[in-house]
mmCIF file of C-alpha atoms in Angstrom:
data_model
loop_
_atom_site.group_PDB
_atom_site.id
_atom_site.type_symbol
_atom_site.label_atom_id
_atom_site.label_comp_id
_atom_site.label_asym_id
_atom_site.label_seq_id
_atom_site.Cartn_x
_atom_site.Cartn_y
_atom_site.Cartn_z
ATOM 1 C CA MET A 284 -0.360 -0.112 0.287
ATOM 2 C CA GLU A 285 2.726 2.418 0.791
ATOM 3 C CA GLU A 286 4.980 1.233 -2.177
ATOM 4 C CA GLY A 287 1.776 2.384 -4.623
ATOM 5 C CA LEU A 288 1.764 5.412 -2.820
ATOM 6 C CA LYS A 289 4.742 6.027 -3.630
ATOM 7 C CA THR A 290 4.459 4.924 -7.311
ATOM 8 C CA LEU A 291 1.415 7.476 -7.835
ATOM 9 C CA ILE A 292 3.002 10.778 -6.029
ATOM 10 C CA TYR A 293 6.333 10.402 -8.525
ATOM 11 C CA LEU A 294 3.463 9.203 -11.306
ATOM 12 C CA SER A 295 1.587 12.772 -10.363
ATOM 13 C CA ALA A 296 3.911 15.122 -12.353
ATOM 14 C CA GLY A 297 3.413 12.919 -14.825
ATOM 15 C CA LEU A 298 -0.401 13.515 -14.086
ATOM 16 C CA PHE A 299 0.598 17.173 -14.177
ATOM 17 C CA MET A 300 1.814 17.412 -17.561
ATOM 18 C CA GLY A 301 -1.190 15.584 -19.105
ATOM 19 C CA TRP A 302 -2.788 18.191 -17.602
ATOM 20 C CA SER A 303 -1.139 21.486 -19.027
ATOM 21 C CA LEU A 304 -1.146 19.452 -22.596
ATOM 22 C CA GLY A 305 -4.981 19.163 -22.003
ATOM 23 C CA ALA A 306 -4.991 23.314 -21.270
ATOM 24 C CA ASN A 307 -2.441 23.850 -23.767
ATOM 25 C CA ASP A 308 -2.119 21.458 -27.164
ATOM 26 C CA ALA A 309 -5.271 19.646 -26.827
ATOM 27 C CA ALA A 310 -7.503 22.468 -27.033
ATOM 28 C CA ASN A 311 -5.436 23.762 -30.185
ATOM 29 C CA ILE A 312 -7.817 21.054 -32.046
ATOM 30 C CA PHE A 313 -11.157 22.492 -31.748
ATOM 31 C CA GLY A 314 -9.606 25.882 -31.029
ATOM 32 C CA THR A 315 -10.371 27.313 -33.994
ATOM 33 C CA ALA A 316 -14.224 25.513 -34.094
ATOM 34 C CA VAL A 317 -15.138 26.948 -30.989
ATOM 35 C CA ALA A 318 -13.573 30.256 -31.283
ATOM 36 C CA THR A 319 -15.521 30.194 -34.447
ATOM 37 C CA ARG A 320 -18.829 29.265 -32.659
ATOM 38 C CA MET A 321 -19.360 26.805 -34.567
ATOM 39 C CA ILE A 322 -18.821 23.347 -32.089
ATOM 40 C CA ARG A 323 -19.592 23.726 -28.183
ATOM 41 C CA PHE A 324 -16.919 24.038 -25.805
ATOM 42 C CA LYS A 325 -18.724 20.224 -24.136
ATOM 43 C CA THR A 326 -19.026 19.235 -26.819
ATOM 44 C CA ALA A 327 -15.907 19.643 -28.177
ATOM 45 C CA ALA A 328 -13.945 18.450 -24.754
ATOM 46 C CA LEU A 329 -15.982 15.795 -24.840
ATOM 47 C CA LEU A 330 -14.990 14.603 -27.816
ATOM 48 C CA MET A 331 -11.206 15.558 -27.353
ATOM 49 C CA SER A 332 -11.261 13.481 -24.376
ATOM 50 C CA LEU A 333 -12.651 10.027 -25.852
ATOM 51 C CA PHE A 334 -10.258 9.998 -28.917
ATOM 52 C CA ILE A 335 -6.828 11.429 -26.613
ATOM 53 C CA ALA A 336 -7.571 8.619 -25.200
ATOM 54 C CA LEU A 337 -8.512 6.191 -27.939
ATOM 55 C CA GLY A 338 -4.864 6.950 -29.792
ATOM 56 C CA ALA A 339 -2.684 6.675 -27.002
ATOM 57 C CA VAL A 340 -3.040 3.217 -26.174
ATOM 58 C CA VAL A 341 -4.059 2.329 -29.585
ATOM 59 C CA SER A 342 -0.200 3.698 -31.525
ATOM 60 C CA GLY A 343 1.306 5.999 -28.811
ATOM 61 C CA SER A 344 4.002 3.194 -28.248
ATOM 62 C CA GLY A 345 5.583 4.646 -31.718
ATOM 63 C CA PRO A 346 7.114 8.282 -30.757
ATOM 64 C CA ALA A 347 7.342 7.071 -27.100
ATOM 65 C CA ALA A 348 9.865 4.326 -27.648
ATOM 66 C CA THR A 349 11.888 7.587 -29.811
ATOM 67 C CA LEU A 350 11.848 9.817 -26.913
ATOM 68 C CA GLY A 351 12.656 7.241 -24.857
ATOM 69 C CA ALA A 352 16.025 6.914 -27.038
ATOM 70 C CA LEU A 353 16.908 10.406 -26.036
ATOM 71 C CA GLY A 354 16.758 9.941 -22.562
ATOM 72 C CA ALA A 355 15.817 6.280 -21.118
ATOM 73 C CA VAL A 356 15.106 7.071 -17.431
ATOM 74 C CA THR A 357 16.007 4.189 -14.867
ATOM 75 C CA ARG A 358 15.143 5.751 -12.020
ATOM 76 C CA ILE A 359 11.613 6.573 -10.905
ATOM 77 C CA GLU A 360 12.529 9.598 -8.644
ATOM 78 C CA GLU A 361 14.012 11.304 -11.545
ATOM 79 C CA ALA A 362 11.637 10.419 -13.856
ATOM 80 C CA PHE A 363 9.255 12.535 -11.972
ATOM 81 C CA LEU A 364 11.721 15.491 -11.891
ATOM 82 C CA VAL A 365 11.998 15.285 -15.635
ATOM 83 C CA SER A 366 8.583 15.601 -16.203
ATOM 84 C CA LEU A 367 7.781 17.537 -12.780
ATOM 85 C CA THR A 368 9.980 20.095 -14.928
ATOM 86 C CA ALA A 369 8.793 19.954 -18.022
ATOM 87 C CA ALA A 370 5.373 20.841 -16.912
ATOM 88 C CA ALA A 371 5.509 23.572 -15.308
ATOM 89 C CA THR A 372 7.740 24.676 -18.388
ATOM 90 C CA VAL A 373 4.184 24.529 -20.264
ATOM 91 C CA MET A 374 2.076 25.810 -17.365
ATOM 92 C CA VAL A 375 4.717 29.463 -17.333
ATOM 93 C CA MET A 376 3.670 29.521 -20.577
ATOM 94 C CA THR A 377 -0.307 28.646 -20.561
ATOM 95 C CA ARG A 378 -0.541 31.016 -17.856
ATOM 96 C CA ARG A 379 0.345 33.491 -20.600
ATOM 97 C CA GLY A 380 -2.290 32.492 -22.736
ATOM 98 C CA LEU A 381 0.555 31.057 -25.414
ATOM 99 C CA PRO A 382 0.444 28.104 -27.638
ATOM 100 C CA VAL A 383 3.645 26.316 -26.603
ATOM 101 C CA SER A 384 4.996 22.805 -27.566
ATOM 102 C CA THR A 385 4.924 20.527 -25.024
ATOM 103 C CA SER A 386 6.950 18.102 -26.954
ATOM 104 C CA GLN A 387 9.839 20.802 -26.567
ATOM 105 C CA ALA A 388 9.644 21.255 -22.912
ATOM 106 C CA ILE A 389 9.843 17.898 -22.391
ATOM 107 C CA VAL A 390 13.476 17.238 -24.738
ATOM 108 C CA GLY A 391 14.302 19.990 -23.070
ATOM 109 C CA ALA A 392 14.024 18.468 -19.931
ATOM 110 C CA LEU A 393 15.329 15.363 -21.006
ATOM 111 C CA VAL A 394 18.579 17.128 -22.397
ATOM 112 C CA GLY A 395 18.693 18.570 -18.739
ATOM 113 C CA TRP A 396 18.438 15.483 -17.833
ATOM 114 C CA ASN A 397 21.107 13.958 -19.342
ATOM 115 C CA LEU A 398 23.558 16.480 -18.456
ATOM 116 C CA HIS A 399 23.045 16.086 -15.323
ATOM 117 C CA SER A 400 23.184 12.482 -15.140
ATOM 118 C CA GLY A 401 26.636 12.027 -17.532
ATOM 119 C CA GLU A 402 24.708 9.736 -20.327
ATOM 120 C CA ALA A 403 25.696 10.682 -23.690
ATOM 121 C CA ILE A 404 23.194 12.686 -25.319
ATOM 122 C CA ASP A 405 22.024 10.880 -28.940
ATOM 123 C CA MET A 406 22.402 14.159 -31.173
ATOM 124 C CA SER A 407 20.924 11.962 -34.184
ATOM 125 C CA VAL A 408 17.735 11.254 -32.145
ATOM 126 C CA LEU A 409 17.679 14.747 -31.146
ATOM 127 C CA THR A 410 18.278 16.130 -34.463
ATOM 128 C CA LYS A 411 15.530 14.270 -35.719
ATOM 129 C CA ILE A 412 12.924 15.507 -32.884
ATOM 130 C CA ALA A 413 14.308 19.058 -33.092
ATOM 131 C CA SER A 414 13.805 19.394 -36.884
ATOM 132 C CA THR A 415 10.038 18.526 -36.295
ATOM 133 C CA TRP A 416 9.827 22.203 -34.918
ATOM 134 C CA VAL A 417 9.929 23.476 -38.516
ATOM 135 C CA VAL A 418 9.009 21.262 -40.118
ATOM 136 C CA ALA A 419 5.760 20.602 -38.585
ATOM 137 C CA PRO A 420 5.117 24.095 -38.591
ATOM 138 C CA LEU A 421 5.719 24.251 -42.170
ATOM 139 C CA LEU A 422 3.796 21.293 -42.898
ATOM 140 C CA GLY A 423 0.934 22.236 -41.123
ATOM 141 C CA ALA A 424 1.097 25.900 -43.393
ATOM 142 C CA LEU A 425 1.118 23.965 -47.006
ATOM 143 C CA PHE A 426 -1.722 21.593 -45.925
ATOM 144 C CA ALA A 427 -3.672 24.769 -45.310
ATOM 145 C CA MET A 428 -2.762 26.403 -48.240
ATOM 146 C CA GLY A 429 -3.976 23.309 -50.195
ATOM 147 C CA LEU A 430 -7.118 22.239 -48.771
ATOM 148 C CA TYR A 431 -8.663 25.641 -48.336
ATOM 149 C CA LEU A 432 -7.758 26.331 -52.206
ATOM 150 C CA LEU A 433 -9.773 22.775 -52.940
ATOM 151 C CA MET A 434 -12.544 23.955 -50.792
ATOM 152 C CA LYS A 435 -12.689 27.318 -52.874
ATOM 153 C CA VAL A 436 -12.691 26.020 -55.886
ATOM 154 C CA PHE A 437 -15.327 23.373 -54.265
ATOM 155 C CA HIS A 438 -17.200 25.806 -53.158
ATOM 156 C CA GLU A 439 -17.438 28.378 -56.031
ATOM 157 C CA ARG A 440 -18.436 25.442 -58.038
ATOM 158 C CA SER A 441 -20.848 23.537 -55.705
ATOM 159 C CA ARG A 442 -25.003 24.378 -55.775
ATOM 160 C CA ILE A 443 -25.430 23.770 -52.758
ATOM 161 C CA HIS A 444 -27.183 26.120 -50.233
ATOM 162 C CA LEU A 445 -25.527 28.270 -46.840
ATOM 163 C CA VAL A 446 -27.476 26.087 -44.566
ATOM 164 C CA GLN A 447 -26.529 22.416 -45.951
ATOM 165 C CA MET A 448 -22.802 24.335 -46.559
ATOM 166 C CA ASP A 449 -23.260 25.654 -43.205
ATOM 167 C CA ARG A 450 -23.835 21.677 -41.611
ATOM 168 C CA LEU A 451 -21.717 19.965 -44.004
ATOM 169 C CA ILE A 452 -18.648 22.532 -42.131
ATOM 170 C CA ARG A 453 -19.958 21.211 -38.802
ATOM 171 C CA LEU A 454 -20.078 17.832 -39.475
ATOM 172 C CA GLY A 455 -16.767 18.221 -40.863
ATOM 173 C CA LEU A 456 -15.342 20.132 -38.191
ATOM 174 C CA VAL A 457 -16.289 17.377 -35.652
ATOM 175 C CA LEU A 458 -14.322 14.623 -37.922
ATOM 176 C CA SER A 459 -11.253 16.259 -38.464
ATOM 177 C CA GLY A 460 -11.473 17.318 -34.698
ATOM 178 C CA ILE A 461 -11.927 12.742 -33.964
ATOM 179 C CA PHE A 462 -8.927 12.270 -36.356
ATOM 180 C CA GLY A 463 -7.585 14.944 -35.015
ATOM 181 C CA ALA A 464 -7.499 13.592 -31.137
ATOM 182 C CA TYR A 465 -6.631 10.430 -32.126
ATOM 183 C CA SER A 466 -3.413 11.604 -34.026
ATOM 184 C CA LEU A 467 -2.918 14.033 -30.845
ATOM 185 C CA GLY A 468 -2.868 10.943 -27.852
ATOM 186 C CA ALA A 469 -1.511 8.960 -30.377
ATOM 187 C CA SER A 470 1.497 11.785 -31.170
ATOM 188 C CA ASN A 471 2.214 13.401 -27.650
ATOM 189 C CA MET A 472 1.212 10.912 -25.182
ATOM 190 C CA ALA A 473 4.821 9.755 -24.948
ATOM 191 C CA ASN A 474 5.620 13.475 -23.971
ATOM 192 C CA VAL A 475 3.305 13.094 -21.129
ATOM 193 C CA MET A 476 4.083 9.540 -19.376
ATOM 194 C CA GLY A 477 6.627 8.466 -21.900
ATOM 195 C CA VAL A 478 9.945 9.593 -19.657
ATOM 196 C CA PHE A 479 7.774 7.123 -17.413
ATOM 197 C CA THR A 480 7.860 3.636 -19.115
ATOM 198 C CA ASN A 481 11.433 2.652 -18.309
ATOM 199 C CA SER A 482 11.132 2.797 -14.427
ATOM 200 C CA PHE A 483 7.224 2.239 -14.455
ATOM 201 C CA SER A 484 6.030 -1.653 -14.206
ATOM 202 C CA ILE A 485 2.978 -3.249 -12.702
ATOM 203 C CA ASP A 486 0.875 -6.289 -13.873
ATOM 204 C CA LEU A 487 -2.787 -6.790 -14.048
ATOM 205 C CA VAL A 488 -4.052 -9.944 -15.061
ATOM 206 C CA MET A 489 -7.059 -11.482 -15.482
ATOM 207 C CA GLY A 490 -8.508 -15.458 -13.742
ATOM 208 C CA SER A 491 -6.748 -17.030 -16.740
ATOM 209 C CA GLY A 492 -3.150 -15.539 -15.500
ATOM 210 C CA ARG A 493 -2.974 -13.682 -19.033
ATOM 211 C CA GLN A 494 -2.092 -9.580 -19.486
ATOM 212 C CA MET A 495 -5.220 -7.268 -19.444
ATOM 213 C CA ILE A 496 -2.783 -4.906 -19.565
ATOM 214 C CA THR A 497 0.995 -3.872 -19.833
ATOM 215 C CA SER A 498 2.566 -1.135 -18.091
ATOM 216 C CA GLN A 499 2.356 1.853 -20.525
ATOM 217 C CA GLN A 500 -1.239 1.405 -21.636
ATOM 218 C CA LEU A 501 -1.795 1.855 -17.581
ATOM 219 C CA LEU A 502 0.357 4.471 -17.794
ATOM 220 C CA PHE A 503 -1.151 6.383 -21.396
ATOM 221 C CA LEU A 504 -4.776 6.078 -19.960
ATOM 222 C CA LEU A 505 -4.328 7.488 -16.620
ATOM 223 C CA GLY A 506 -2.083 10.272 -18.610
ATOM 224 C CA ALA A 507 -5.815 10.733 -21.134
ATOM 225 C CA ALA A 508 -7.348 10.863 -18.011
ATOM 226 C CA ALA A 509 -5.434 14.116 -17.030
ATOM 227 C CA ILE A 510 -5.857 15.341 -20.630
ATOM 228 C CA SER A 511 -9.129 15.679 -20.387
ATOM 229 C CA LEU A 512 -8.719 17.568 -17.078
ATOM 230 C CA GLY A 513 -6.995 19.729 -18.297
ATOM 231 C CA VAL A 514 -9.456 20.441 -21.405
ATOM 232 C CA TYR A 515 -12.509 21.523 -18.956
ATOM 233 C CA THR A 516 -10.566 23.172 -16.676
ATOM 234 C CA TYR A 517 -8.322 25.944 -18.796
ATOM 235 C CA SER A 518 -8.331 25.115 -22.525
ATOM 236 C CA HIS A 519 -10.447 27.471 -23.716
ATOM 237 C CA ARG A 520 -8.115 30.705 -23.126
ATOM 238 C CA VAL A 521 -5.517 29.191 -25.465
ATOM 239 C CA MET A 522 -8.490 28.368 -28.088
ATOM 240 C CA GLN A 523 -9.372 31.965 -28.023
ATOM 241 C CA THR A 524 -5.158 33.139 -28.679
ATOM 242 C CA VAL A 525 -5.199 30.310 -31.546
ATOM 243 C CA GLY A 526 -8.697 31.055 -32.773
ATOM 244 C CA SER A 527 -8.936 34.517 -33.093
ATOM 245 C CA GLN A 528 -5.985 36.032 -31.958
ATOM 246 C CA ILE A 529 -3.411 35.359 -35.033
ATOM 247 C CA TYR A 530 -5.890 35.968 -37.512
ATOM 248 C CA ARG A 531 -9.682 35.934 -37.405
ATOM 249 C CA LEU A 532 -11.247 32.312 -39.131
ATOM 250 C CA THR A 533 -14.177 32.176 -41.264
ATOM 251 C CA PRO A 534 -15.188 28.256 -39.882
ATOM 252 C CA PRO A 535 -14.599 27.122 -43.753
ATOM 253 C CA ALA A 536 -10.788 28.165 -42.759
ATOM 254 C CA ALA A 537 -10.957 26.644 -39.215
ATOM 255 C CA LEU A 538 -12.228 23.155 -40.645
ATOM 256 C CA VAL A 539 -9.030 23.633 -42.959
ATOM 257 C CA VAL A 540 -6.589 24.276 -39.816
ATOM 258 C CA VAL A 541 -8.200 21.410 -37.681
ATOM 259 C CA LEU A 542 -8.053 18.729 -40.963
ATOM 260 C CA SER A 543 -4.141 20.326 -41.512
ATOM 261 C CA SER A 544 -2.963 20.012 -38.321
ATOM 262 C CA ALA A 545 -4.665 16.667 -37.650
ATOM 263 C CA LEU A 546 -3.007 15.173 -41.081
ATOM 264 C CA VAL A 547 0.529 15.928 -39.441
ATOM 265 C CA LEU A 548 0.550 15.095 -36.481
ATOM 266 C CA PHE A 549 -1.040 11.534 -37.839
ATOM 267 C CA LEU A 550 2.023 11.206 -40.478
ATOM 268 C CA PHE A 551 4.921 11.417 -38.027
ATOM 269 C CA ALA A 552 2.651 9.290 -35.465
ATOM 270 C CA SER A 553 1.106 5.958 -37.740
ATOM 271 C CA GLN A 554 3.017 3.031 -37.645
ATOM 272 C CA GLY A 555 1.072 0.911 -40.102
ATOM 273 C CA LEU A 556 2.109 4.570 -42.609
ATOM 274 C CA LYS A 557 5.017 4.316 -42.136
ATOM 275 C CA SER A 558 5.914 0.541 -42.886
ATOM 276 C CA LEU A 559 3.542 0.977 -45.761
ATOM 277 C CA LEU A 560 5.898 3.684 -47.035
ATOM 278 C CA ILE A 561 9.183 1.408 -46.182
ATOM 279 C CA SER A 562 7.243 -1.706 -47.802
ATOM 280 C CA VAL A 563 7.141 -0.067 -51.408
ATOM 281 C CA GLY A 564 10.485 1.531 -50.998
ATOM 282 C CA LEU A 565 9.160 5.550 -50.393
ATOM 283 C CA PRO A 566 10.639 8.111 -48.172
ATOM 284 C CA SER A 567 9.200 7.364 -44.570
ATOM 285 C CA LEU A 568 8.686 10.566 -41.253
ATOM 286 C CA PRO A 569 10.065 9.932 -38.260
ATOM 287 C CA LEU A 570 7.584 9.099 -34.893
ATOM 288 C CA VAL A 571 8.018 11.618 -33.096
ATOM 289 C CA PRO A 572 5.707 13.680 -31.002
ATOM 290 C CA VAL A 573 4.869 16.437 -32.624
ATOM 291 C CA SER A 574 3.803 19.868 -31.225
ATOM 292 C CA GLN A 575 -0.586 20.480 -31.967
ATOM 293 C CA SER A 576 0.383 23.556 -31.045
ATOM 294 C CA GLN A 577 3.133 24.884 -33.435
ATOM 295 C CA THR A 578 0.917 22.726 -36.490
ATOM 296 C CA VAL A 579 -2.096 24.417 -35.470
ATOM 297 C CA VAL A 580 -0.087 27.831 -36.086
ATOM 298 C CA GLY A 581 1.491 26.792 -39.191
ATOM 299 C CA ALA A 582 -1.877 26.546 -40.486
ATOM 300 C CA VAL A 583 -3.317 29.202 -39.137
ATOM 301 C CA ILE A 584 -0.444 30.735 -40.707
ATOM 302 C CA GLY A 585 -1.088 29.731 -44.248
ATOM 303 C CA ILE A 586 -4.767 30.629 -44.487
ATOM 304 C CA GLY A 587 -3.415 34.425 -43.340
ATOM 305 C CA LEU A 588 -0.728 34.248 -46.339
ATOM 306 C CA ILE A 589 -3.768 32.623 -48.681
ATOM 307 C CA ARG A 590 -5.749 35.373 -47.701
ATOM 308 C CA GLY A 591 -2.760 37.971 -49.043
ATOM 309 C CA GLY A 592 -1.792 38.622 -44.990
ATOM 310 C CA ARG A 593 -2.950 41.722 -44.536
ATOM 311 C CA ASN A 594 -5.063 40.875 -40.944
ATOM 312 C CA LEU A 595 -2.425 38.564 -39.455
ATOM 313 C CA ASN A 596 -1.021 39.598 -36.286
ATOM 314 C CA LEU A 597 2.395 39.209 -36.567
ATOM 315 C CA LYS A 598 2.985 40.855 -33.275
ATOM 316 C CA MET A 599 1.178 38.189 -31.582
ATOM 317 C CA LEU A 600 3.101 35.241 -33.991
ATOM 318 C CA GLY A 601 6.038 37.315 -33.108
ATOM 319 C CA THR A 602 6.137 36.190 -29.130
ATOM 320 C CA ILE A 603 4.570 32.733 -29.817
ATOM 321 C CA ILE A 604 7.775 31.931 -31.690
ATOM 322 C CA ALA A 605 9.411 33.501 -28.813
ATOM 323 C CA GLY A 606 7.739 31.199 -26.564
ATOM 324 C CA TRP A 607 8.904 28.149 -28.674
ATOM 325 C CA VAL A 608 12.280 29.495 -28.349
ATOM 326 C CA ILE A 609 12.382 29.981 -24.706
ATOM 327 C CA THR A 610 10.224 26.953 -23.597
ATOM 328 C CA PRO A 611 12.720 24.048 -24.321
ATOM 329 C CA LEU A 612 15.654 25.779 -23.070
ATOM 330 C CA ALA A 613 14.135 27.241 -20.292
ATOM 331 C CA ALA A 614 12.727 23.008 -19.421
ATOM 332 C CA MET A 615 17.087 22.119 -20.045
ATOM 333 C CA ILE A 616 18.402 24.296 -17.700
ATOM 334 C CA LEU A 617 15.385 24.395 -15.313
ATOM 335 C CA ALA A 618 15.778 20.385 -14.739
ATOM 336 C CA PHE A 619 19.829 20.091 -14.721
ATOM 337 C CA PHE A 620 19.475 22.623 -11.472
ATOM 338 C CA LEU A 621 16.538 20.328 -10.209
ATOM 339 C CA LEU A 622 18.031 16.991 -10.487
ATOM 340 C CA SER A 623 22.029 18.882 -9.409
ATOM 341 C CA PHE A 624 19.851 19.924 -5.967
ATOM 342 C CA VAL A 625 17.153 17.409 -5.082
#
């Protein structure tokens, strides 16, 4: 009993990280839809909670393995401090209403752990992950621009009544949001509980002796519950930042942003797609945790550029980019000093 309570206390840092991700990154799945009043916040929060959990349990192991290659923390006490550092960094940024990256925060904290423990940093893995901090927003912008042009052509050539178009857009926002939530769970659950996978082990068996759930799946389910709490309690403010303060979006543009970001996360999280591309001799993207916030911001910028770029809030955009630079550095420094003094 005492050992179980001690483990739960250590895992609380990961749960805090999950809450931070729910308050920040997860908010962006339906942020543009909620900001344009196409979907109610309560509906969006429920769909996010369900499908983030599904994506994490079904497809979350790939990005988690890559993150583990950067830093395999085998002591749960140290995993607690690494996770706590990343979560605290994200929380500070979230309180300022900025859509920062939980991926950057946990990577920065793991680098700090490597520096403290004297472990060699695998630069190939670090480069692979860090490159997505540039590639993901660019892909989000490109996908958004292409999808927006396709939607514009469809709208001009179709004779659908405005009421029917409104219903189609609402349905599209729901379906793309579900896809986005699944992809977020698959991609970013590694940020929440991945640091604990090498130090946490528990056996849950059925009456026949067969294992009912793995330790990693249990960790991911706990993380999904924490994300849901973050969505319900604190995500509305970040939704407004992404959905209206960078560039004011119309409902069709909101649909494009949600779908674009979901596609990017799926590309970097799908083990099935990676295997398929390799089997036919095509290059594949690495399985790494990708920032939902960065991808959404990139998609919003893509929409703004293709519509002339006149109404882009460059001041807000500059503040967000500054947050992306500060986040991994702050997490790295804080983790190093926490591990050194605690």
